XYZ file of C-alpha atoms in Angstrom:
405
model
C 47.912 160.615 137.215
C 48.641 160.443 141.077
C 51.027 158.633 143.168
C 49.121 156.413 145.161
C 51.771 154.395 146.978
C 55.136 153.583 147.293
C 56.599 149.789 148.407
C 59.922 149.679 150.034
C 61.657 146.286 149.545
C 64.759 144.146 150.377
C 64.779 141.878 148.014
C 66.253 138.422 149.227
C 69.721 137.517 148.017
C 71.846 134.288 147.777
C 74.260 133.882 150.711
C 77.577 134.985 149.517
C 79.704 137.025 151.126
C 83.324 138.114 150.736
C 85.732 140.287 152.702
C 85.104 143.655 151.711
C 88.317 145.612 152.374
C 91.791 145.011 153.555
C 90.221 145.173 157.061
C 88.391 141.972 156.998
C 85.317 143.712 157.018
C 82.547 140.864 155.622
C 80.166 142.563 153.126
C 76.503 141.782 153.078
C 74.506 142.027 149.863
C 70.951 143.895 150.031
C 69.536 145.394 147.414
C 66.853 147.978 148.491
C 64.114 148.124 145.621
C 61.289 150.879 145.564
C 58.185 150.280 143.708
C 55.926 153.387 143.185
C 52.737 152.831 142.169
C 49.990 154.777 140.772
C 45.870 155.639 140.248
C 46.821 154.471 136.486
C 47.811 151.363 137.037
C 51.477 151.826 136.469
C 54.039 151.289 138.545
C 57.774 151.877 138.227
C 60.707 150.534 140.076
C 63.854 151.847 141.341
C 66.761 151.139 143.385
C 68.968 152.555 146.196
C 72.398 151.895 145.270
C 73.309 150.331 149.461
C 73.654 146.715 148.185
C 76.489 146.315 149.140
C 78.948 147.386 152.357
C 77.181 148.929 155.307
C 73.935 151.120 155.318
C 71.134 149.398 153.336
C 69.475 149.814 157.077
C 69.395 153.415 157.079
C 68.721 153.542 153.133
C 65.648 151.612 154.138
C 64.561 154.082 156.530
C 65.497 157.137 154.236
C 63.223 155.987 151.722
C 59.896 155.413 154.560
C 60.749 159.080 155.357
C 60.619 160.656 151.461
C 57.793 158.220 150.173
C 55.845 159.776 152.537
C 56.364 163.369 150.834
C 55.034 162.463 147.396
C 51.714 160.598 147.696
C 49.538 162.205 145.779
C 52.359 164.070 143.178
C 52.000 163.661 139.715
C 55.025 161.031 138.870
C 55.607 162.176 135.582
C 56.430 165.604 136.786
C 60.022 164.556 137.839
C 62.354 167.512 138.154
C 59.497 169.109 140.525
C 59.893 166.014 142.621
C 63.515 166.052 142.897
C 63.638 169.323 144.102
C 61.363 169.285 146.678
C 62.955 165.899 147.533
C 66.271 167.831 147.747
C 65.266 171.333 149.062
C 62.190 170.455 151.207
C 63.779 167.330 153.302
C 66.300 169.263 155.231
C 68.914 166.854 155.079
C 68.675 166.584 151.139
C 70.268 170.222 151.225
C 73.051 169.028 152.962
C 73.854 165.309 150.906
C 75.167 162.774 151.553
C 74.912 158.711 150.656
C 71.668 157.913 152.157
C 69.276 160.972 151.584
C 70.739 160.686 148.064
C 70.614 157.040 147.707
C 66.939 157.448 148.268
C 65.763 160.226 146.142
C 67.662 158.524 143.265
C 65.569 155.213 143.874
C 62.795 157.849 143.670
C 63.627 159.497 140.432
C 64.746 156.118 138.538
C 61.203 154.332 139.465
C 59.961 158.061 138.077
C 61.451 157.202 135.162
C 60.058 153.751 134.692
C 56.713 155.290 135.006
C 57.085 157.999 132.808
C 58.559 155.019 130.186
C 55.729 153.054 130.565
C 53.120 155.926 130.869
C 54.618 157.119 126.808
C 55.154 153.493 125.956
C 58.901 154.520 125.204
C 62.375 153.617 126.659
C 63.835 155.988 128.861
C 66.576 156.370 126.292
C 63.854 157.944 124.097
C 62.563 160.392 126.945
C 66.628 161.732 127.133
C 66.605 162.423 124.048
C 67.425 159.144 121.738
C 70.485 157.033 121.578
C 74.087 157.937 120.713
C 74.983 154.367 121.341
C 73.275 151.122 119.943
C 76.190 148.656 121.675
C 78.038 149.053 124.862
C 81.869 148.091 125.017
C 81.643 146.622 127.862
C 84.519 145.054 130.746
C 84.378 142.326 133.394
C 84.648 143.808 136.926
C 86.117 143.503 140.272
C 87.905 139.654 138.882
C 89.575 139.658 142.559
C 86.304 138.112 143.583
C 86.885 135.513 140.975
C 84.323 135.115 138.002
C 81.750 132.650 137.004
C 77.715 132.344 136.975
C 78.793 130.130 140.022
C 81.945 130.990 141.950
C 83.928 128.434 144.507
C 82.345 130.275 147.568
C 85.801 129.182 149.228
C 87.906 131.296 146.411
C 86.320 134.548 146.470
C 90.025 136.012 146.808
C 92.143 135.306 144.597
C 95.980 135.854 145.238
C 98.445 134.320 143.319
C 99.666 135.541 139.711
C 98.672 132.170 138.533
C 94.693 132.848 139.886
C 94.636 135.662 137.785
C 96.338 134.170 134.609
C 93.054 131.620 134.908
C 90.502 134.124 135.647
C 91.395 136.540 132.843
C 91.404 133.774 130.546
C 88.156 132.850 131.066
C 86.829 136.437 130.990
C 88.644 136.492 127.408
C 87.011 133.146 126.199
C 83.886 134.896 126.695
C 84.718 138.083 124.271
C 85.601 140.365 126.727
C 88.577 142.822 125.696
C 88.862 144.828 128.749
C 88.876 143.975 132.571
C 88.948 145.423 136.185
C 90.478 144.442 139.177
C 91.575 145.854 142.600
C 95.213 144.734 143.166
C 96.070 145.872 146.516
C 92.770 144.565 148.413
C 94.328 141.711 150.111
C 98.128 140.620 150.474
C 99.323 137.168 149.749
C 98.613 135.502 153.190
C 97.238 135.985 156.329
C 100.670 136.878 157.882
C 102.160 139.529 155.147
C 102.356 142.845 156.623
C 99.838 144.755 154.408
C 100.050 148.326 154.297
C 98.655 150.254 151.268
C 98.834 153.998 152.018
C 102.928 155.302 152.370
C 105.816 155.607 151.162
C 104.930 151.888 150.859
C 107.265 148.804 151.197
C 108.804 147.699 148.314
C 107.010 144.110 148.847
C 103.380 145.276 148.549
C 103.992 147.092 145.295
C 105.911 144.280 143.852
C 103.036 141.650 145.290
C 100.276 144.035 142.960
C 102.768 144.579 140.269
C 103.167 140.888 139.860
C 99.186 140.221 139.765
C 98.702 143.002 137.157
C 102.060 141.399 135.012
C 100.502 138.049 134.811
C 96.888 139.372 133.551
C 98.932 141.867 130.792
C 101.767 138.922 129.815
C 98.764 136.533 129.101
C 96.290 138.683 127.294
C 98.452 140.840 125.595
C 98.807 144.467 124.539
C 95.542 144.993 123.183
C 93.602 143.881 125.358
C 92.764 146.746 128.633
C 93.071 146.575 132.369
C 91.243 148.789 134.307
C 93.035 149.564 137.936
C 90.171 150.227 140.831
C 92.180 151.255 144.142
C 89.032 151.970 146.426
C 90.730 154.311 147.816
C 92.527 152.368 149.675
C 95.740 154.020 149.253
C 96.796 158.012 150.214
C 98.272 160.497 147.714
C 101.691 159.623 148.641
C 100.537 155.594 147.861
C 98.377 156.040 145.080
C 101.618 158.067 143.266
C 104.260 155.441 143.873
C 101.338 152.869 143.088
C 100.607 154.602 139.686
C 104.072 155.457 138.906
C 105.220 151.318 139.444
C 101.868 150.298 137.376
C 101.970 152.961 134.461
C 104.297 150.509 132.226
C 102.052 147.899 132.499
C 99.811 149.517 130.033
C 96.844 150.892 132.415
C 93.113 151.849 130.394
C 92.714 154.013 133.682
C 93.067 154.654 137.006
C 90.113 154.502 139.372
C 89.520 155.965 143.058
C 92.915 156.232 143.607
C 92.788 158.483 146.305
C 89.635 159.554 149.234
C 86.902 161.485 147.030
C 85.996 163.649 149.772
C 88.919 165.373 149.209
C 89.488 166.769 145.501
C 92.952 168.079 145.951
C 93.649 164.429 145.865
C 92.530 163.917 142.894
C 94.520 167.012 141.687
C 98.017 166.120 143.226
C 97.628 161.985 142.059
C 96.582 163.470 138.215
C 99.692 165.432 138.444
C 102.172 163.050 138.975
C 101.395 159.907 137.636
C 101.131 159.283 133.521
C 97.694 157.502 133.715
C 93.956 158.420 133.018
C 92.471 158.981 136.077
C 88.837 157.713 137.144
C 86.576 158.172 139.969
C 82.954 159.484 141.319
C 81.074 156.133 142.707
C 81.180 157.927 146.118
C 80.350 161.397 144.875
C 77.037 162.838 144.419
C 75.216 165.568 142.415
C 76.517 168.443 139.846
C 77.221 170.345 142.959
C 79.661 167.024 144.226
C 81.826 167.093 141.198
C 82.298 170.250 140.434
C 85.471 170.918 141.703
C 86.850 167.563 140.319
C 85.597 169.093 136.847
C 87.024 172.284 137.562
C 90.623 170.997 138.343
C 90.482 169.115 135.400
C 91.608 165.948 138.028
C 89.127 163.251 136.012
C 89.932 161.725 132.164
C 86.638 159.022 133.142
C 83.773 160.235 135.386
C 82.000 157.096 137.182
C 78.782 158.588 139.085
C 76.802 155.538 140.364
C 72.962 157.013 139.392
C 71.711 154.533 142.018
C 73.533 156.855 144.432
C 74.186 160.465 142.621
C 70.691 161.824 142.156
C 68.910 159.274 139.637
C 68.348 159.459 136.537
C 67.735 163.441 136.288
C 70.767 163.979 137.999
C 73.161 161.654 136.318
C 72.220 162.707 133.082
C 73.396 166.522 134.340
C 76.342 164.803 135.621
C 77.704 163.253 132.420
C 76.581 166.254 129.944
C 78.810 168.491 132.384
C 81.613 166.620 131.921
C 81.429 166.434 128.477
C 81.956 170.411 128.654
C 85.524 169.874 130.112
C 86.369 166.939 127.707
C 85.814 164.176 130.171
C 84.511 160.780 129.488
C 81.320 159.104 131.457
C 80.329 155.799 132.548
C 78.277 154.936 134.795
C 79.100 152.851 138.528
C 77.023 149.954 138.466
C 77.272 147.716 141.405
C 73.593 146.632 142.068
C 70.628 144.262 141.370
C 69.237 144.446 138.059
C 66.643 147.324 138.172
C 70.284 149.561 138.738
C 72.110 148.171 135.570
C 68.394 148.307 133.439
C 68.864 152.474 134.827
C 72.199 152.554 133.879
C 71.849 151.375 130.561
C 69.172 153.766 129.576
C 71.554 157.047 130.240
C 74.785 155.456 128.907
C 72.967 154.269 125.465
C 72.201 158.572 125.587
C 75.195 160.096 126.470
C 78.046 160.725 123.488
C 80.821 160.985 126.078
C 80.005 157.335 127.352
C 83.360 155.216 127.229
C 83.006 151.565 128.512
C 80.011 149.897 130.365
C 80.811 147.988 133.889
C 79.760 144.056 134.185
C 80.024 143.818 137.742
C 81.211 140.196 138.963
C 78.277 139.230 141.179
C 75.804 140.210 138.482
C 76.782 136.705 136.665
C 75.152 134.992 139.706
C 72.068 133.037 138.629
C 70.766 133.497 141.856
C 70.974 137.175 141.652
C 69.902 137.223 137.830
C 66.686 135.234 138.663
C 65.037 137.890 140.754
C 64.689 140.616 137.758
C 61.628 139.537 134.999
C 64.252 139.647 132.060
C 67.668 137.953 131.654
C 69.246 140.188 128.905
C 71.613 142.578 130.886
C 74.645 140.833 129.856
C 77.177 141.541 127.139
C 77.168 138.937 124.273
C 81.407 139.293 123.444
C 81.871 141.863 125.314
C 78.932 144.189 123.656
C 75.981 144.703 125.377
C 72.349 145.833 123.717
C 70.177 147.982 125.053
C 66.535 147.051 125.384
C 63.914 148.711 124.153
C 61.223 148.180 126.560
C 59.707 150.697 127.652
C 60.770 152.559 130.711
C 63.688 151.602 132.272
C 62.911 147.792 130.702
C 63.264 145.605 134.200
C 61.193 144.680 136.776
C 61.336 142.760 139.626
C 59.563 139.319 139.317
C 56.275 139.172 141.409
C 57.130 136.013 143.442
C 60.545 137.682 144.672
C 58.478 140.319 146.127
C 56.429 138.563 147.792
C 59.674 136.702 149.755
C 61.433 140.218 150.288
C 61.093 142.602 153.577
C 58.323 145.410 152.271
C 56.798 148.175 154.171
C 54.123 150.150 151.939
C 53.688 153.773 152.402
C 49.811 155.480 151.678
């Protein structure tokens, strides 16, 4: 079997749009698809995890450049094309977000083909499952939450917006939720300034938004902290330190990744679990994290890391230093299909992310199946085989594609 071509897509997308930082920044949503198709008739389909903030551009361009090298490879020889991918493209050697966001769109549409080629689920090809049902938890509620969100309360503010919001997530089964507290301040006018030695009002102003989800739902019931790294050591410790009675699952990207000395000094002074590697990428980007022990939960985003192949390696070497896995998802449906397949596989896997956009009809409506979403808070993995999602035919046909021979 021989690659024959590869199609580079952006898929079209509903317009919604939200701020995507405390700078006001608006954030466009573009999912980059790859479809790699072969002298077999199969094809298999992958994405590059730039969906969201700024770069689906350049992701675009990445993968014209690497389809290029593997026309005429055999797809279901997968590590050989990662390498060579890596070691043979010059700037793979040296990483980074876009050479890496396109080889893993590469090796996940690999995947699918290799799937479909043994009639299996990838799960299968890894090895079988560990995990029949995700625990799963509703993400990133500061965007608000619904298969149909006021497009005018995409930030929500007040205590009271989050008392709501969490109550609806609960109606639906969920027992565990994420939000970023400090993305925004109250108004337009409030001075907001996350990294420190903070003011006394902005802590208070993200204490107050975490209270109201925790007095409502309860102490059973888990809230997941996601900082962006919006906040510097000295931030993220005074942060932590103020949240930690609140009863905090974790801790996420409380500090810059590029930095893990960060991670180090936050882990040692603050009495939470600490989470992180969405912006990290490869065995070789998380080693030091590993080897500073500065991670309880690792988060690699396989639409970003290294694929499949890589994200797999990822998670089984943190599960030699006792840390627990899940995996980033923030994309279009081919990257949560991906995802599933490696955390139904992986026995460190902790908690499965339901990102808020994905609830979008809109969004949901481009992918052939409609299954990726937890039933009370539990999600089932498919067994179809490969990766179990494609994109549907018509969608293509609407989206930008440039076909490499």
């Amino acid at each position: 079997m021989k690659i024959t071509s590869v199609d580079i897509m952006k898929i079209p997308s509903p317009d919604v749009s939200f701020s995507g930082n405390g700078a006001g920044s608006q954030e466009d949503w573009s999912p980059i698809i790859v479809r790699i198709n072969t002298d077999a008739d199969i094809s298999g389909f992958g994405e590059a995890g730039l969906a969201y903030g700024k770069g689906w551009h350049a992701g675009y361009g990445m993968l014209e450049d690497f389809a290029q090298m593997i026309i005429g490879d055999d797809p279901l020889n997968i590590e050989k094309i990662w390498d060579k991918l890596q070691r043979q493209t010059y700037w793979g050697i040296a990483g980074g977000v876009i050479p890496y966001a396109a080889i893993s769109a590469i090796d996940i549409a690999l995947w699918d083909i290799k799937g479909k080629y043994y009639r299996a689920p990838v799960y299968e090809l890894l090895g079988g499952k560990t995990n029949d049902y995700l625990r799963s938890y509703a993400s990133q509620i500061q965007y608000n939450w619904g298969e149909q969100p006021d497009p005018n309360q995409l930030k929500l503010n007040t205590p009271q917006d989050y008392r709501t919001v969490t109550q609806k997530i609960i109606d639906q089964g969920y027992d565990c939720l994420k939000f970023d507290p400090i993305m925004w301040g109250e108004n337009e006018h409030q001075v907001w300034k996350t990294k420190g030695p903070l003011n006394h009002q902005v802590i208070q102003v993200a204490y107050e938004r975490i209270k109201a989800i925790r007095e409502l739902a309860g102490p059973d019931f888990d809230i997941i902290i996601d900082m962006h790294a919006n906040s510097d050591t000295t931030a993220a410790i005074q942060f932590g330190q103020a949240f930690a009675p609140l009863g905090i699952l974790y801790y996420e990207e409380p500090v810059d990744p590029l930095n893990p000395s960060f991670y180090k000094q936050v882990k040692d002074n603050v009495p939470l679990a600490i989470a992180g590697g969405e912006r990290n990428f490869t065995r070789w980007g998380f080693r030091q994290l590993f080897e500073d022990h500065a991670l309880d939960i690792v988060q690699p985003d396989l639409t970003l890391a290294g694929g499949i192949s890589e994200t797999k390696k990822i998670c089984d070497m943190a599960y030699t230093y006792d840390i627990n896995a899940q995996i980033h998802v923030c994309g279009s449906p081919i990257a949560i299909a991906a995802a599933l397949q490696v955390e139904a596989v992986i026995p460190n896997f902790y908690i499965h992310e339901v990102y808020q956009r994905v609830l979008y009809q809109k969004d949901r409506q481009v992918a052939l199946y409609d299954d990726l979403l937890p039933q009370k808070g539990r999600i089932k993995i498919p067994d179809r085989p490969g990766i179990g999602q494609e994109i549907k035919p018509d969608v293509i046909r609407q989206s930008k594609v440039t076909t490499i021979k």
